[in-house]
Coordinates of C-alpha atoms and ligand atoms in Angstrom, one line a residue:
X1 CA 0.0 0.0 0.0
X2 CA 1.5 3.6 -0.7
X3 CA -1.0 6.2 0.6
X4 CA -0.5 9.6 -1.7
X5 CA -2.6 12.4 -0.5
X6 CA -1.5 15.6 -2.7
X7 CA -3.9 18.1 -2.3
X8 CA -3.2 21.5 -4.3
X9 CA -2.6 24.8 -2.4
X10 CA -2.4 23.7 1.0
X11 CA 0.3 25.8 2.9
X12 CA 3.6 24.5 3.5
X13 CA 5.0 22.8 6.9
X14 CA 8.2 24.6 6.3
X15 CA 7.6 27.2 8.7
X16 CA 11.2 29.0 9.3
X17 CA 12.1 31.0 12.7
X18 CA 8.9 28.9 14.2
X19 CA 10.9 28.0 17.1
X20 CA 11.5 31.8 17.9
X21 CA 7.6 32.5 18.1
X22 CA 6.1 33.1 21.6
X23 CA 3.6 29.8 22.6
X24 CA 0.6 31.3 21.9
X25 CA 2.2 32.4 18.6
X26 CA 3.1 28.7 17.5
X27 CA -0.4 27.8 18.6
X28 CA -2.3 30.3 16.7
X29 CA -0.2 29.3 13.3
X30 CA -0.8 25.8 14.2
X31 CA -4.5 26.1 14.5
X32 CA -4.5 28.7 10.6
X33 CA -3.0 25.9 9.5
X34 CA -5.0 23.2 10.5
X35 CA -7.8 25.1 9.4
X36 CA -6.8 25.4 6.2
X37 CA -5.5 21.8 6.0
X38 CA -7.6 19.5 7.8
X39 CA -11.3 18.4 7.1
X40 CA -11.7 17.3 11.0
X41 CA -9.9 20.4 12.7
X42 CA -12.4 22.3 14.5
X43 CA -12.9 24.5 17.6
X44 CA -13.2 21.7 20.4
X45 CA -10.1 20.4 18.4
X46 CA -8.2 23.5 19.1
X47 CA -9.3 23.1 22.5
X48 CA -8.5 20.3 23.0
X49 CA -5.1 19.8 21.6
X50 CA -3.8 23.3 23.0
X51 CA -5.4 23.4 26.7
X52 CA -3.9 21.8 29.7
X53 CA -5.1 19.1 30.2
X54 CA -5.6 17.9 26.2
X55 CA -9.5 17.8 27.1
X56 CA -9.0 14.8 29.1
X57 CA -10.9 15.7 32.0
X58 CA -11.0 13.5 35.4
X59 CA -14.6 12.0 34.6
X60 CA -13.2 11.1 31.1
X61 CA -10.0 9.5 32.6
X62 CA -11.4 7.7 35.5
X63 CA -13.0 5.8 32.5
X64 CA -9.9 5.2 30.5
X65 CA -8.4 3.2 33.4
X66 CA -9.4 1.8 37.0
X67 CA -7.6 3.6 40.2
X68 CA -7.6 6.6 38.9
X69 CA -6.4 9.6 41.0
X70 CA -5.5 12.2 38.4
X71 CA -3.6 12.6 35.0
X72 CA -0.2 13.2 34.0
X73 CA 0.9 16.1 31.3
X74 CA 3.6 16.1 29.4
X75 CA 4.9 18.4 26.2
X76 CA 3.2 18.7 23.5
X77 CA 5.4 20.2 20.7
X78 CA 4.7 20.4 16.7
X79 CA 7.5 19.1 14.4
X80 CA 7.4 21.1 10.8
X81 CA 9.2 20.8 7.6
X82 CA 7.5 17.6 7.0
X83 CA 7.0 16.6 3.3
X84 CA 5.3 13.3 2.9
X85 CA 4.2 11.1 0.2
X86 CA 3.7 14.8 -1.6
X87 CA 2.0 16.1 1.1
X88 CA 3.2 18.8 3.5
X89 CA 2.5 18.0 7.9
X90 CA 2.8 19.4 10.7
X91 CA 3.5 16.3 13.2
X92 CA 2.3 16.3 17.1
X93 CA 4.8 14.7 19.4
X94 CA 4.6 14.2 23.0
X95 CA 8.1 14.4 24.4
X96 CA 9.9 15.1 27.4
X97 CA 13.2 15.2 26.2
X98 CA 14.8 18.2 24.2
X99 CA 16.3 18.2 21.0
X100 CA 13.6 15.6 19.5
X101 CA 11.5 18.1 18.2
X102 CA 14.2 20.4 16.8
X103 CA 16.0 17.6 15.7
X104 CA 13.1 15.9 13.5
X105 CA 12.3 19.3 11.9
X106 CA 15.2 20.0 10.8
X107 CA 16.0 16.7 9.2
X108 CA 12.5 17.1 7.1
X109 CA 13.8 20.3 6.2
X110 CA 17.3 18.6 4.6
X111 CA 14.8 16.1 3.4
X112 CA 12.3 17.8 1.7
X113 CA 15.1 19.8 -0.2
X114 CA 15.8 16.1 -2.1
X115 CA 12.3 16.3 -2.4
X116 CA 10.6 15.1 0.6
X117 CA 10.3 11.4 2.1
X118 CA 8.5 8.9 0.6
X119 CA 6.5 6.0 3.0
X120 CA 4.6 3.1 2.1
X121 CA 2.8 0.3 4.0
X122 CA 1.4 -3.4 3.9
X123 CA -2.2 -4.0 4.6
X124 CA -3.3 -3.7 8.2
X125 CA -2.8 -7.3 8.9
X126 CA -2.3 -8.1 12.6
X127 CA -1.1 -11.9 13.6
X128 CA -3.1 -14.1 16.8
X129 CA -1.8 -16.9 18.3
X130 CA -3.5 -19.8 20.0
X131 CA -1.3 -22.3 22.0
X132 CA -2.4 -25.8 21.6
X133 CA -0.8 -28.9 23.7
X134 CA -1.1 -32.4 24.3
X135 CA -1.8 -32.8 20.9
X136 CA -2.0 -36.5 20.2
X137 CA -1.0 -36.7 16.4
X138 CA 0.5 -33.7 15.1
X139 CA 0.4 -34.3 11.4
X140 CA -3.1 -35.0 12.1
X141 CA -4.2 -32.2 14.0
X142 CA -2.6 -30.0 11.3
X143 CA -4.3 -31.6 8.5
X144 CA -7.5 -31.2 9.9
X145 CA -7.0 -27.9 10.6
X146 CA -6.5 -27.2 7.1
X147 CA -9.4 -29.1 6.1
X148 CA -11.7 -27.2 8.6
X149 CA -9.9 -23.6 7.6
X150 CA -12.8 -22.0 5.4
X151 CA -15.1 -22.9 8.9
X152 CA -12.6 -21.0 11.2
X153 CA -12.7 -18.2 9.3
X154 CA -16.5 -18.1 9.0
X155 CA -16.2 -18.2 12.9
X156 CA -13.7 -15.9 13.4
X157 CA -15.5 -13.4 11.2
X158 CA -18.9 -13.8 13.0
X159 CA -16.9 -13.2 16.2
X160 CA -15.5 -9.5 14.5
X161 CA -18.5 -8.5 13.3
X162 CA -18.7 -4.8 12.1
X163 CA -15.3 -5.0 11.3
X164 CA -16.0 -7.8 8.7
X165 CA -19.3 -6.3 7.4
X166 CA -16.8 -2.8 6.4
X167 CA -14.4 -5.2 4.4
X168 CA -11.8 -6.0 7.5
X169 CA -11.8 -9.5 9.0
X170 CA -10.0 -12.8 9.5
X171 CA -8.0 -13.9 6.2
X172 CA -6.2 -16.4 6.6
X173 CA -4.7 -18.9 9.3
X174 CA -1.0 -20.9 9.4
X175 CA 0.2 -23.6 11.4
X176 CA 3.5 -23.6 13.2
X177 CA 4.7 -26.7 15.0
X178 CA 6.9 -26.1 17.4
X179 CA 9.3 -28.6 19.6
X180 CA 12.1 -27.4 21.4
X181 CA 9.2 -25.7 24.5
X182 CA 10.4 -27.2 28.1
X183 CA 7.2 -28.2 28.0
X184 CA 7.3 -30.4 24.8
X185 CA 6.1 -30.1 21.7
X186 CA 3.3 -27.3 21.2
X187 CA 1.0 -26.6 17.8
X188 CA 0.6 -22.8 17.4
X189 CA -2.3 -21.4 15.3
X190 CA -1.8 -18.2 13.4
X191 CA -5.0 -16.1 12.9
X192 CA -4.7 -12.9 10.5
X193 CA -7.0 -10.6 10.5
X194 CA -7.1 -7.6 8.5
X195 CA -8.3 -4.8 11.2
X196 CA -8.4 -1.6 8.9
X197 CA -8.3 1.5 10.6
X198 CA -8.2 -0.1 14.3
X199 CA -4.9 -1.1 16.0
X200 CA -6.6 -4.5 16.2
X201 CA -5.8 -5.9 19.6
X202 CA -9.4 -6.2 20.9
X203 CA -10.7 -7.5 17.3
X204 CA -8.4 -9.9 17.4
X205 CA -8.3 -11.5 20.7
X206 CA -12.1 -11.5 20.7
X207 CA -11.7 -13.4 17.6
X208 CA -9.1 -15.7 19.2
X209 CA -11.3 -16.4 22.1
X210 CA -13.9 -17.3 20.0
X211 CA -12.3 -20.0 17.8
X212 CA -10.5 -21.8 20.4
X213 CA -12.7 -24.1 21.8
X214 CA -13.3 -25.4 17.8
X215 CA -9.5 -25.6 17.1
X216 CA -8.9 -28.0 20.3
X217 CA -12.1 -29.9 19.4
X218 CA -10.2 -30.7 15.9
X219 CA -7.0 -30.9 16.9
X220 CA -8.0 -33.0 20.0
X221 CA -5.6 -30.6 21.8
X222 CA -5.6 -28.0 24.9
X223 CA -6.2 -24.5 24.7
X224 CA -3.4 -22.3 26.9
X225 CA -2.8 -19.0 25.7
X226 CA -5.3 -17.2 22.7
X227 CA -3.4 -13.5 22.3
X228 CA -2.0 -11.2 19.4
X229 CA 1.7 -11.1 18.3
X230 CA 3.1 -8.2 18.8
X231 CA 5.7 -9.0 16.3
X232 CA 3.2 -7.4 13.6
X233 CA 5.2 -8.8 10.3
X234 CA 2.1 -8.7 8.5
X235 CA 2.0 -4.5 9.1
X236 CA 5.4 -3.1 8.0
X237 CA 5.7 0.4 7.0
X238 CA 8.7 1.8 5.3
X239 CA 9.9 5.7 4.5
X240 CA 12.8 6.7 2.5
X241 CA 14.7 10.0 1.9
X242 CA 17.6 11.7 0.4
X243 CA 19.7 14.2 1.7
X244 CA 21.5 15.5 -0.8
X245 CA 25.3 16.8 -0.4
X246 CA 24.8 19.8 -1.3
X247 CA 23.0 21.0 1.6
X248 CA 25.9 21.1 3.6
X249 CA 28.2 24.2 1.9
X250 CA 30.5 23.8 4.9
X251 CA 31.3 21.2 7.5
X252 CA 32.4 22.3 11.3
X253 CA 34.3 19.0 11.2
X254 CA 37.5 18.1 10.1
X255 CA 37.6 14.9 7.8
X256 CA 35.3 13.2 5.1
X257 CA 32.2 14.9 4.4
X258 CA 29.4 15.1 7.2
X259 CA 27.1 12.9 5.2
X260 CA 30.1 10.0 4.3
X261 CA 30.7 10.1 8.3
X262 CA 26.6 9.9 8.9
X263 CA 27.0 6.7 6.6
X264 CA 29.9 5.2 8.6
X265 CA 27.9 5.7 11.6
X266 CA 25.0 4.1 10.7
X267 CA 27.0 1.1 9.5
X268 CA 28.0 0.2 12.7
X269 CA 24.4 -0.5 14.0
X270 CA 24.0 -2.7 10.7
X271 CA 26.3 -5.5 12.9
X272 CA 26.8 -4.4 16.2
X273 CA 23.9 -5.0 18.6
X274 CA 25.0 -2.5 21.0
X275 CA 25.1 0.2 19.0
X276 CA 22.0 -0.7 17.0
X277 CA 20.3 -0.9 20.2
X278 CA 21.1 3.2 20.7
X279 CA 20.4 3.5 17.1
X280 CA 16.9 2.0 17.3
X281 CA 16.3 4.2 20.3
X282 CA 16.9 7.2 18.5
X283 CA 14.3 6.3 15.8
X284 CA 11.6 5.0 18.2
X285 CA 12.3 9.1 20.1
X286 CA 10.5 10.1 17.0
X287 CA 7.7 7.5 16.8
X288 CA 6.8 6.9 20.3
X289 CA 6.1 10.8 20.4
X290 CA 4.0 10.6 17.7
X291 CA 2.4 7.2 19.0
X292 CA 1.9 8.7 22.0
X293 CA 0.2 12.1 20.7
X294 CA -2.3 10.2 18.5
X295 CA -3.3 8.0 21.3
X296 CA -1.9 5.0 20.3
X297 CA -0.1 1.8 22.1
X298 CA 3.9 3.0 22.1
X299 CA 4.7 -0.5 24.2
X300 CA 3.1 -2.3 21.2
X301 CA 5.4 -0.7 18.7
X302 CA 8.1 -0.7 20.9
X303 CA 7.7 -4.5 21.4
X304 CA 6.8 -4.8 17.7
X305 CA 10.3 -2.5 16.8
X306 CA 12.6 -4.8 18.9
X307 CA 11.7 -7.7 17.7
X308 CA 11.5 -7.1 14.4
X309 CA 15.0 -5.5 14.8
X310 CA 15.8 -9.3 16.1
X311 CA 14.3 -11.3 13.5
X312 CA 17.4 -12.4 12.0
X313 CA 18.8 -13.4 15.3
X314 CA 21.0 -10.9 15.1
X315 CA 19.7 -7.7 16.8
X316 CA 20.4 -4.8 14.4
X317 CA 19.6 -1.5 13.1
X318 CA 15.5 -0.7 12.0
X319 CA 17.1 1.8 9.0
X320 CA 19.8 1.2 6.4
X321 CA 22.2 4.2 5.0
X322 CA 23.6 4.6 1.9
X323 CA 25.9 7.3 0.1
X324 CA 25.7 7.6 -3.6
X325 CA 28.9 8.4 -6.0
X326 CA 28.3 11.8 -5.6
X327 CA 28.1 12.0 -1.9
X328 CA 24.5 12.1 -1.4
X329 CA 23.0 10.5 1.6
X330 CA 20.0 7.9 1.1
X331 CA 18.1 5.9 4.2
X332 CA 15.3 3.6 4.4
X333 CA 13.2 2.7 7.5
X334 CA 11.2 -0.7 7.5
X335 CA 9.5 -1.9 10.8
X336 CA 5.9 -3.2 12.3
X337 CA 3.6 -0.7 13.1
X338 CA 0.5 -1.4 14.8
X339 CA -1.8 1.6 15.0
X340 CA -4.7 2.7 14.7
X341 CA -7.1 6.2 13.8
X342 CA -10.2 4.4 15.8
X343 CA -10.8 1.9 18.9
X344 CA -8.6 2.7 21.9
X345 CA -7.9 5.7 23.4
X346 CA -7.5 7.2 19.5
X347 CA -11.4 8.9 20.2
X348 CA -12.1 8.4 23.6
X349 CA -9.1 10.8 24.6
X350 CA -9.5 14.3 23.2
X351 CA -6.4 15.6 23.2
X352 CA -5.1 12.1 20.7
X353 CA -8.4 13.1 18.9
X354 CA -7.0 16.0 18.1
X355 CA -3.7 15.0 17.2
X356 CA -5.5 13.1 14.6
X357 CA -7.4 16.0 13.7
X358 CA -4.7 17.9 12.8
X359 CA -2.7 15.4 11.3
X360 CA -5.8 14.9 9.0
X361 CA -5.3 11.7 8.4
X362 CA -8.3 9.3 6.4
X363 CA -6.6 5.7 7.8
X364 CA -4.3 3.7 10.0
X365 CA -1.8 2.8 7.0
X366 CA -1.2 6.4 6.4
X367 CA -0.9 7.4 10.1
X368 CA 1.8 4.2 10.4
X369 CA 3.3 6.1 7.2
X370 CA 3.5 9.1 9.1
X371 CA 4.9 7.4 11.8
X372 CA 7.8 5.4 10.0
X373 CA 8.8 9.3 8.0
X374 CA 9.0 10.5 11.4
X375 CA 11.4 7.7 12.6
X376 CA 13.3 8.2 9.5
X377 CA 13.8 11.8 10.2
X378 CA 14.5 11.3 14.1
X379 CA 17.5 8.6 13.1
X380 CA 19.1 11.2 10.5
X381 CA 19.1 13.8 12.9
X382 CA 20.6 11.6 15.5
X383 CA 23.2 10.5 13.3
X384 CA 23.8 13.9 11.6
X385 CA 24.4 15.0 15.6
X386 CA 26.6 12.4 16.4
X387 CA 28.5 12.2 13.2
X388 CA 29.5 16.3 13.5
X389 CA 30.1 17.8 16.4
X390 CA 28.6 15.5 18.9
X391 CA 25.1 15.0 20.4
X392 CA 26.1 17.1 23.9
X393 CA 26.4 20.6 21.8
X394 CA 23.1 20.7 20.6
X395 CA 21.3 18.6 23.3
X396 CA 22.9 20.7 26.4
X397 CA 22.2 24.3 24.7
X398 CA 18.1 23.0 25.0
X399 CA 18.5 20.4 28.3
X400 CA 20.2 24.0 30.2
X401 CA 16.3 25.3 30.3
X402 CA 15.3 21.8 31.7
X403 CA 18.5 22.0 34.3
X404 CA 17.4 25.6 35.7
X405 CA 13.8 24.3 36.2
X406 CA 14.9 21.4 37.7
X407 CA 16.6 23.4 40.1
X408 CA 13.9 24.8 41.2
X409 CA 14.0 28.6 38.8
X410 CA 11.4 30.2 38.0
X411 CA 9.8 31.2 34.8
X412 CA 11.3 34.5 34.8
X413 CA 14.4 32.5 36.0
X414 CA 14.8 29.9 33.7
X415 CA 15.8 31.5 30.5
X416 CA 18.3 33.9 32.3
X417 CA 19.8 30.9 34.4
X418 CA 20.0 28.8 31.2
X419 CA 22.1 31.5 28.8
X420 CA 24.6 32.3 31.5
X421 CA 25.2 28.5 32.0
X422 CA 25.2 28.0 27.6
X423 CA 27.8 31.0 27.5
X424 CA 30.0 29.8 30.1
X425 CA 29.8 26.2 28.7
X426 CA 28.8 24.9 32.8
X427 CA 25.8 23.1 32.2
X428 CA 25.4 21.6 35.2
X429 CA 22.7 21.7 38.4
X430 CA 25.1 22.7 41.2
X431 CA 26.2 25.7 38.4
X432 CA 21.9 26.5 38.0
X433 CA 21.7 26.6 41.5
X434 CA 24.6 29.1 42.6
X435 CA 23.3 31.2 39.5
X436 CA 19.3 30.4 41.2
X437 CA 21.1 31.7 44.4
X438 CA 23.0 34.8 43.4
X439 CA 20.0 36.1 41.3
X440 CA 17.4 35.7 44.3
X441 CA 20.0 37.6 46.4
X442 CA 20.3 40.0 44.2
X443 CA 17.2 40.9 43.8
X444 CA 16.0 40.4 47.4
X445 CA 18.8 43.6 47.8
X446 CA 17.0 46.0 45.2
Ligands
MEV501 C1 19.1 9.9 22.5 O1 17.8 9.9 23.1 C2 19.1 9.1 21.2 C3 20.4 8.9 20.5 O2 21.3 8.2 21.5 C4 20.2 8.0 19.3 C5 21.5 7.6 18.6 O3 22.5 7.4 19.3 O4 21.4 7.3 17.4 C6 21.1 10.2 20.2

């Protein structure tokens, strides 16, 4: 699947000097442009997505989840430059840590100068598993399986159904024997089920429950566990992008051009679990915020990212780098993503409702391409950091505001406290604090 959405004259996400603006600045260009963007952006969604509490209030939260006692903010920020597929997006991302959000817009900005990124993505296929033991015949239990296949799906479907009736539903199932368990040798039914615009999880373990009982009745076996996989290999989405060498007119490093040493690094992930496990962190900075904004199940993907990143046996980098005769930079992203633009918390929490809103977005493959552009983006500008002059420069200049707070400065304080620490290169807490100290003194004596 490769979701294009070109629409003519819709403003661009390159939006230079936005980090400058004042809050209420960003937020008032934000909202123009989802106006102007989005069929779904409205009032409640500006609301929502902009007030403190993303519209979750503590009636709406208490139903979310059981115990509840309150809810938990975090930053909301907007990443621009984005070009995807064609289309031009302005990407919500929840974050707490600095130098995600400046670091993912400006690698869309290199991008989008080669012309932008380009994602695609496999149907929404998400994999169940029943266990099945004390099988007596194997071969037989399998055969019969196969035999009684067109059944199970008939089952299966009246067990999803709304999602089947709007073209979604259970396609297929596989067998996998497997015999090296402590516990002996186990059958393992696959169900696929194609769960459109839904994450799945609930379509398919209702589906799973539902078929059990039938598939130990043939196979003569014991149900244990009926649960998806959250190794989605049936729901990959990809993104690729140039960055071309031109870009860079001069390098603050001595050595081979910045994009040949962004290549070198990335080829260390490629066999090197340790680093690919830093490397895979970086790209999941960029889609767990995004995951996160739209209301969707990061622990999923993150389980889903790992283990794909594993499937070799080999643990090893999500994205592949390239550099072209001419010194131009290429990289691909490929990885499971299981998300969804309905079911979950994607409605039933405002402030995600919003994010989707804004984002605009008419399905779950194109949110997951989204997603995987996003990833793309966050690894480039990891490497691109790491490659020049080091992640620290960049990352301390924006983690000095979070230092002063931390501290205990004020508003007021925190800028001030933040540039003296920058100018004198002493990022550190005891240095916010003696600064915290000396300005309260100070102005205590005027
Ligand atoms: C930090 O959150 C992420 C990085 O470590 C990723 C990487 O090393 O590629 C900078």
């Amino acid at each position: 699947m490769f979701t294009t959405m070109q629409q003519p004259n819709l403003p661009s996400s390159r939006l230079t000097g936005f980090h400058r603006l004042s809050l209420a600045e960003r937020q008032t260009i934000v909202h123009d442009w989802a106006s102007q963007t989005s069929r779904h952006w409205d009032e409640t969604s500006r609301q929502d997505l902009f007030g403190p509490p993303n519209g979750l209030d503590l009636q709406t939260a208490d139903q979310l989840i059981e115990n509840t006692i309150g809810r938990f903010a975090l930053p909301l920020g907007i990443a621009t430059n984005f070009r995807i597929n064609g289309r031009d997006r302005l990407i919500p991302m929840i974050t707490e840590e600095p130098s995600v959000i400046a670091g993912a817009s400006n690698a869309a900005r290199l991008m989008r100068l080669a012309g932008g990124i380009t994602a695609s993505s496999d149907p929404p296929l998400m994999i169940g598993q029943v266990q099945l033991l004390d099988v007596p015949q194997m071969k037989r239990a399998m055969a019969a399986l196969n035999e009684k296949k067109a059944a199970i799906l008939a089952a299966a479907n009246e067990a999803l159904g709304s999602l089947a009736q709007r073209g979604g539903g259970a396609r297929e199932i596989e067998l996998r024997q497997l015999s090296h368990a402590k516990i002996g040798p186990m059958l393992v039914v696959h169900l696929l089920v194609d769960c459109q615009d839904a994450m799945g999880a609930n379509a398919i373990n209702t589906a799973l429950e539902r078929i059990a009982p039938s598939l130990a009745e043939i196979s003569k076996g014991r149900v244990v566990l009926r649960i998806l996989s959250n190794l989605n290999d049936r729901r990959l989405a990809r993104a690729r992008a140039q960055i071309n060498a031109d870009a860079f007119s001069h390098s603050s490093v001595d050595g081979p051009p910045i994009l040949q040493r962004v290549y070198e690094a990335a080829a260390l992930a490629e066999i090197d679990p340790y680093r690919a496990a830093t490397h895979n962190k970086g790209i999941l900075n960029g889609i767990d915020a995004v995951v996160l904004a739209t209301g969707n199940d990061w622990r999923a993907v993150e389980a889903g990212a790992h283990a794909y990143a594993a499937r070799t046996g080999n643990y090893r980098s999500l994205s592949t780098w390239q550099v072209d005769e001419y010194g131009n930079l290429m990289g691909s992203l490929e990885l499971p993503l299981a998300l969804g633009i309905v079911g979950g918390s994607t409605r039933a929490h405002p402030g995600a409702k919003a994010a989707l809103a804004l984002l605009d977005v008419q399905s779950a493959s194109e949110l997951a391409e989204i997603v995987a552009s996003v990833g793309l983006a966050q690894n480039f500008a990891a490497l691109l950091a790491l490659a020049g002059e080091g992640i620290q420069h960049g990352h301390m200049r924006l983690h000095a505001r979070q230092i002063a707070l931390s501290a205990g400065a004020s508003d007021e304080m925190v800028g001030q406290i933040a540039a003296v620490m920058i100018a004198e290169n002493d990022i550190r807490p005891s240095r916010a604090a003696e600064l915290m100290k000396s300005m309260t003194s100070a102005g205590d004596h005027s």
